[in-house]
PDB file of C-alpha atoms in Angstrom:
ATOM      1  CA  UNK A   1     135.346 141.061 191.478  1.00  0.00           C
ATOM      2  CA  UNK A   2     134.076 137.638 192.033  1.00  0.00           C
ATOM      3  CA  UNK A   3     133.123 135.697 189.119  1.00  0.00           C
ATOM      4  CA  UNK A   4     129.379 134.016 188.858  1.00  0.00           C
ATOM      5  CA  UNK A   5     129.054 130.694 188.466  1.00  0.00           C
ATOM      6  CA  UNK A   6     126.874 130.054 185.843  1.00  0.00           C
ATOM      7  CA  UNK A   7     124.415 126.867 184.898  1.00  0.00           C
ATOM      8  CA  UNK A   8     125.871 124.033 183.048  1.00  0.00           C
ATOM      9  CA  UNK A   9     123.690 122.415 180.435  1.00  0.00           C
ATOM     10  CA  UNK A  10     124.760 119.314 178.533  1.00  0.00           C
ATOM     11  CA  UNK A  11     123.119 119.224 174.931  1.00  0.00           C
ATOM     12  CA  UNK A  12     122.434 115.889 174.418  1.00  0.00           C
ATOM     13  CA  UNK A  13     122.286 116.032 170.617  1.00  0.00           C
ATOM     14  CA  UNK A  14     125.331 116.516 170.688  1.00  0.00           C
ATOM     15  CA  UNK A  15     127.084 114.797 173.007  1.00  0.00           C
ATOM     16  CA  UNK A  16     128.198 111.241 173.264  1.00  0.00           C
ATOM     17  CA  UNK A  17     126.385 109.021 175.217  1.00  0.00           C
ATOM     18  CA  UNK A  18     127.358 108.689 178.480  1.00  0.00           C
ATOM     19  CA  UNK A  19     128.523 112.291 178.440  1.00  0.00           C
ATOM     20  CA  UNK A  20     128.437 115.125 180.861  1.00  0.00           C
ATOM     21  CA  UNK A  21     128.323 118.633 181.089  1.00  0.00           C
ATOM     22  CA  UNK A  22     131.428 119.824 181.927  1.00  0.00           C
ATOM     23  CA  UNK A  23     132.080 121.882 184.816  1.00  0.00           C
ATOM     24  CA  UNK A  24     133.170 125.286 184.822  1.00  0.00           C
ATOM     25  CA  UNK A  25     136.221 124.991 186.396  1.00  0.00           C
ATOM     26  CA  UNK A  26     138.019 123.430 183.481  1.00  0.00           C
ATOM     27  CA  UNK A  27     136.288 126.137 180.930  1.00  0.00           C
ATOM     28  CA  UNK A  28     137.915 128.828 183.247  1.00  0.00           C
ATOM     29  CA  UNK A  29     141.579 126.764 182.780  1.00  0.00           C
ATOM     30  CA  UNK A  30     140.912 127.099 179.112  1.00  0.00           C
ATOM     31  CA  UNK A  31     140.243 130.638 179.303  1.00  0.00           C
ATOM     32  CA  UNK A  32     143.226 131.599 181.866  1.00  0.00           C
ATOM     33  CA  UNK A  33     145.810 129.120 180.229  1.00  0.00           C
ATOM     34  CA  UNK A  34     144.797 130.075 176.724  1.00  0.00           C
ATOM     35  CA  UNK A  35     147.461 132.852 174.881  1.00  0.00           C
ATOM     36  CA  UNK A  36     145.697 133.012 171.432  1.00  0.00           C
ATOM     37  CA  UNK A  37     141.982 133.457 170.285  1.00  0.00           C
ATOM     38  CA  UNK A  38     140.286 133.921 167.639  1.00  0.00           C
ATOM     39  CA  UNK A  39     137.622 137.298 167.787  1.00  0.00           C
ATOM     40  CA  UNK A  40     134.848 137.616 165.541  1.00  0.00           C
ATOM     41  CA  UNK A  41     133.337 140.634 164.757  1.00  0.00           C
ATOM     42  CA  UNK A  42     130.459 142.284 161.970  1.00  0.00           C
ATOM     43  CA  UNK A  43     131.992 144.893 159.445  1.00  0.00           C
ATOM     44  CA  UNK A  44     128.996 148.175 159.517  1.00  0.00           C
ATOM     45  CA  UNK A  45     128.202 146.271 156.196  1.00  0.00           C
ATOM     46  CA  UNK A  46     127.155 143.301 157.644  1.00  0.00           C
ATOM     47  CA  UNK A  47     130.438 140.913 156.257  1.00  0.00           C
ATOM     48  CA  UNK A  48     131.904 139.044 159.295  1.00  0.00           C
ATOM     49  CA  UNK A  49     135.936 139.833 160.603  1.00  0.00           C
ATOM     50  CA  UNK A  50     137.730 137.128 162.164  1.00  0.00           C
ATOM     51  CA  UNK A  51     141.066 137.600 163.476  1.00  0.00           C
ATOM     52  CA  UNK A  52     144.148 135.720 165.883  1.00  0.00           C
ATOM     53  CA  UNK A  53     144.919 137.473 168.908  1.00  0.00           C
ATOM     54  CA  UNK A  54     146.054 137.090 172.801  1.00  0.00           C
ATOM     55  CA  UNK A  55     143.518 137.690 175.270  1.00  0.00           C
ATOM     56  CA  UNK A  56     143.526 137.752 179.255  1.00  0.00           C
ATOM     57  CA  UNK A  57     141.177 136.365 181.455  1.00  0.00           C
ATOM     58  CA  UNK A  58     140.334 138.003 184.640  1.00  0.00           C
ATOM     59  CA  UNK A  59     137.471 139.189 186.826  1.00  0.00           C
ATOM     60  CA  UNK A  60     134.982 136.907 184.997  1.00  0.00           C
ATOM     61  CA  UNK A  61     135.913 138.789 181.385  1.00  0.00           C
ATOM     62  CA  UNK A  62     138.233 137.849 178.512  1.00  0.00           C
ATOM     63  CA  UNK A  63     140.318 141.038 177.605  1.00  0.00           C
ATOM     64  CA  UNK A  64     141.930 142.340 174.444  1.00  0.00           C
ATOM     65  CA  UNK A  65     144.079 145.219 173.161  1.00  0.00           C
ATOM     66  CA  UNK A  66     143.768 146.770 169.597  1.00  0.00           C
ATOM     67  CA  UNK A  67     144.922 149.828 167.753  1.00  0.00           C
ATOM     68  CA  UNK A  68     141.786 152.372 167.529  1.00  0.00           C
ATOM     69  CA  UNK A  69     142.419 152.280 163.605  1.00  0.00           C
ATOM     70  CA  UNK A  70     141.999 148.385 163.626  1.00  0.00           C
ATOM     71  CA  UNK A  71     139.115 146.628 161.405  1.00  0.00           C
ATOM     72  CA  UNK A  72     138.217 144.870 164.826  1.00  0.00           C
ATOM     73  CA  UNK A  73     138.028 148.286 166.997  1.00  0.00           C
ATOM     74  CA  UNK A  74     135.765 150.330 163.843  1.00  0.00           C
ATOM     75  CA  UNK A  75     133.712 146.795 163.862  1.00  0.00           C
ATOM     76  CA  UNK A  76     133.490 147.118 167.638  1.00  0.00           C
ATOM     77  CA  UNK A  77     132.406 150.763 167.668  1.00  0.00           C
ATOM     78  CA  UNK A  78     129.366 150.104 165.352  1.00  0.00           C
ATOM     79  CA  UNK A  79     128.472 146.852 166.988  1.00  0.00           C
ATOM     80  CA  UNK A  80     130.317 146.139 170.576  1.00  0.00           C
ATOM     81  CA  UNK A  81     128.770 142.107 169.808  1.00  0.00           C
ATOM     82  CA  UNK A  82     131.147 139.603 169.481  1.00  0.00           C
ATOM     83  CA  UNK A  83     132.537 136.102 170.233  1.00  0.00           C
ATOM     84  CA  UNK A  84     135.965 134.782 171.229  1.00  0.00           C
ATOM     85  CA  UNK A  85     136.916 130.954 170.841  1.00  0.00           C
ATOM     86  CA  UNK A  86     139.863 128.983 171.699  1.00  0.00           C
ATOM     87  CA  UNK A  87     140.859 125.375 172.021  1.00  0.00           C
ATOM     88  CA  UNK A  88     142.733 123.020 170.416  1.00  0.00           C
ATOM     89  CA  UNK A  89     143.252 122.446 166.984  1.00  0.00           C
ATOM     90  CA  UNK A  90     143.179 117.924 168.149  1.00  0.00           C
ATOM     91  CA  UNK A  91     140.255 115.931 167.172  1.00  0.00           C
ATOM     92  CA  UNK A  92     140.340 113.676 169.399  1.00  0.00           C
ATOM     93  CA  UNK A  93     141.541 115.662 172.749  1.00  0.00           C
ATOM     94  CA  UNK A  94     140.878 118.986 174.225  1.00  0.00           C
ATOM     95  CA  UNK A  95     138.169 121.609 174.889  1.00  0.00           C
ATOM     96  CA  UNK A  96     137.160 123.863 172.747  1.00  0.00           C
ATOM     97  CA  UNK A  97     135.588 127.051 174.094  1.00  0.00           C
ATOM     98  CA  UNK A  98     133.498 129.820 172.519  1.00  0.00           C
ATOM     99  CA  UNK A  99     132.417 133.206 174.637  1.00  0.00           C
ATOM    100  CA  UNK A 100     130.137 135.327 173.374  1.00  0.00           C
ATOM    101  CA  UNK A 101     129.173 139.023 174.713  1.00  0.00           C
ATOM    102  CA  UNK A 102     129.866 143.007 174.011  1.00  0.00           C
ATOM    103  CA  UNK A 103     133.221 144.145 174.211  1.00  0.00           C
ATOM    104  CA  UNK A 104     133.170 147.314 176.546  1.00  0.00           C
ATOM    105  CA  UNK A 105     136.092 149.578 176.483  1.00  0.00           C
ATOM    106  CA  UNK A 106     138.472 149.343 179.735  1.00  0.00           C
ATOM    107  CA  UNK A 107     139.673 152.630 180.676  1.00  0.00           C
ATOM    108  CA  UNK A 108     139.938 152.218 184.352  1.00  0.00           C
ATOM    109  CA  UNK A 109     143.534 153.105 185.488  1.00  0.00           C
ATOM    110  CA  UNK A 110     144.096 150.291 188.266  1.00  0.00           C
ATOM    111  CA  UNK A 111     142.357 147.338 186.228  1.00  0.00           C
ATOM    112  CA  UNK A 112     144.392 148.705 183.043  1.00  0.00           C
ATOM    113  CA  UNK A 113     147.642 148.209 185.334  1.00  0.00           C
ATOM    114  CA  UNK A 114     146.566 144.650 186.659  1.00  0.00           C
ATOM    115  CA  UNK A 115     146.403 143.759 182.975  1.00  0.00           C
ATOM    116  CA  UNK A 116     149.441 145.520 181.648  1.00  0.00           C
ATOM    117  CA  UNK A 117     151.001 142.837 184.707  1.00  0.00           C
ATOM    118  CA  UNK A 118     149.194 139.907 183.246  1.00  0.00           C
ATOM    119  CA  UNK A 119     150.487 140.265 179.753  1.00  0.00           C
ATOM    120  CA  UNK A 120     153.974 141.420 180.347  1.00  0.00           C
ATOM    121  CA  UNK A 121     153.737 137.882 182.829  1.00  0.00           C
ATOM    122  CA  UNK A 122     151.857 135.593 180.350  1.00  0.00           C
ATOM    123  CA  UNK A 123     153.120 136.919 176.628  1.00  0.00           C
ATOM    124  CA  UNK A 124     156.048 139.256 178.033  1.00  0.00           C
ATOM    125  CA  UNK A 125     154.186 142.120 176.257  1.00  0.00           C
ATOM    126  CA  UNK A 126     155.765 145.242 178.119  1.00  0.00           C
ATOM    127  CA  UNK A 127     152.703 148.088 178.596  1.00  0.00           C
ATOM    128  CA  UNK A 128     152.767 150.928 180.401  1.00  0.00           C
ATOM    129  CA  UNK A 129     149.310 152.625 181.177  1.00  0.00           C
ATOM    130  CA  UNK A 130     148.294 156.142 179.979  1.00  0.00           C
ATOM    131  CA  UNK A 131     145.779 158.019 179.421  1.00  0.00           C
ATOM    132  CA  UNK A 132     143.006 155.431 179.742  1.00  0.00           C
ATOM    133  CA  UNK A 133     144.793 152.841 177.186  1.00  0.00           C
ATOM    134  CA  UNK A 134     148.101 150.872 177.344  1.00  0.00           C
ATOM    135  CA  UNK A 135     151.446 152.208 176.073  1.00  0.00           C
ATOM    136  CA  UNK A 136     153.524 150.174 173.847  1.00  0.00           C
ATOM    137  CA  UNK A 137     157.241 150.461 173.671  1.00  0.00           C
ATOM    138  CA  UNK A 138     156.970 152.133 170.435  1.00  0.00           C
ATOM    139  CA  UNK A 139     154.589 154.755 171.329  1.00  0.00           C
ATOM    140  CA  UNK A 140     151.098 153.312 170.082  1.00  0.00           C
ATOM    141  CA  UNK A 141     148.621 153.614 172.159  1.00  0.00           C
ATOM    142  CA  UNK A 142     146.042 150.290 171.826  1.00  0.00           C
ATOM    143  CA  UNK A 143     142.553 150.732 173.427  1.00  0.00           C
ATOM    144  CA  UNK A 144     141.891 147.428 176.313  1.00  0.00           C
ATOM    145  CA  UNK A 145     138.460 145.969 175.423  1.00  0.00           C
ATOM    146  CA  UNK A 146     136.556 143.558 177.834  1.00  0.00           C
ATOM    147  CA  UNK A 147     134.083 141.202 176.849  1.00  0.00           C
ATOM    148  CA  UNK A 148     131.940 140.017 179.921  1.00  0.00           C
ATOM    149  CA  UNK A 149     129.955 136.326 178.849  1.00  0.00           C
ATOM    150  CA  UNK A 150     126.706 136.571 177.982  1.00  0.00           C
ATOM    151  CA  UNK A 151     126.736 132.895 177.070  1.00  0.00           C
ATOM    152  CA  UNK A 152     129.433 130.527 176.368  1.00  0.00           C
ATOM    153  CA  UNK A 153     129.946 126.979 175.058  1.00  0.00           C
ATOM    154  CA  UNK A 154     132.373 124.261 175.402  1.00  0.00           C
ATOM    155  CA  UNK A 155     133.077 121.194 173.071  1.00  0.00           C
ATOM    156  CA  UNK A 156     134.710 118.459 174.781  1.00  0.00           C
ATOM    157  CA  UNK A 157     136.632 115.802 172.900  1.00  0.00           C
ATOM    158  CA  UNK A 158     136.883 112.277 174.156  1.00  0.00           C
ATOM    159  CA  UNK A 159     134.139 111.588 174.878  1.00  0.00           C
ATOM    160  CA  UNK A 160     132.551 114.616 173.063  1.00  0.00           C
ATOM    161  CA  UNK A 161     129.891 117.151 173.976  1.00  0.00           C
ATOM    162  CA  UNK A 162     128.920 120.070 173.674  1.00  0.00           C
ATOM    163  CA  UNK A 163     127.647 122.230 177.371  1.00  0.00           C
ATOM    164  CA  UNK A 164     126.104 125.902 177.334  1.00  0.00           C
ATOM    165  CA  UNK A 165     126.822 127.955 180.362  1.00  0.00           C
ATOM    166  CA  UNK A 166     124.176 130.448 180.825  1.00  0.00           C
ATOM    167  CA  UNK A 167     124.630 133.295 183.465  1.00  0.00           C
ATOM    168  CA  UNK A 168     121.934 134.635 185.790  1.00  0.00           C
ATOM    169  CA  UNK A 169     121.174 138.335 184.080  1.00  0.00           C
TER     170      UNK A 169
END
């Protein structure tokens, strides 16, 4: 599936002058390069849940594996809303991005074993697909979420800004 280009706009508030919005391109080489993130989720209670993990981009969605018992899968069940950021952790240097969407649940045999390939590739994670979720070695079976962008921001450093990418709906 093709990705959509969406609509860069620099907020000049706050960005440097002389900034510019930057282009997708290098928020997608964030996104693909990127092994760890950061999700953020809402307990049924309202509290926030923010937790590391490796993600895969592909087909225009960042994707993510979880055990069906995890805080993150019972937040996503009661709420599918979320965001995912990653970056740097440099001042001065970088891009810092921050996706925000629903997390849908992947159960699609073919696109589960394209992304059992991209994580055994990028993090060496070995997954075999079955029954509509990835098989670890040990016998878990962790549910594949995707989380198609409803709107995303970058924060560039040097000179920095700060760009909103909104998609056609």
């Amino acid at each position: 599936m093709p990705e959509i280009e969406p609509t860069a706009e620099l907020h000049e508030g706050f960005s440097e002058p002389g900034a510019t919005a930057r282009p997708w391109a290098e928020v997608v080489e964030v996104l693909s390069t990127s092994e760890m993130f950061w999700l953020s989720t809402v307990r049924r209670d309202g509290r926030p849940h923010v937790t590391p993990l490796p993600a895969i981009w592909l087909d225009g969605a960042l994707h993510f594996c979880t055990g069906a018992g995890e805080q993150k899968a019972r937040n996503l069940e009661s709420n599918p809303r979320c965001m995912l950021t990653t970056g740097t952790n440099q001042f001065r240097s970088g891009l810092d991005v921050v996706v925000e969407g629903a997390a849908a649940r992947v159960t699609d045999q073919a696109q589960l074993q394209r992304l059992a390939a991209m994580w055994k590739s990028k993090l060496d994670w070995a997954f075999e697909v079955a029954d509509g979720a990835f098989r670890d070695p040990d016998g878990r079976l962790p549910i594949v979420f995707a989380v198609t962008p409803t709107k995303v921001l970058s924060f560039g450093k040097g000179p920095y800004s700060q760009t909103r990418y909104r998609f056609m709906a």
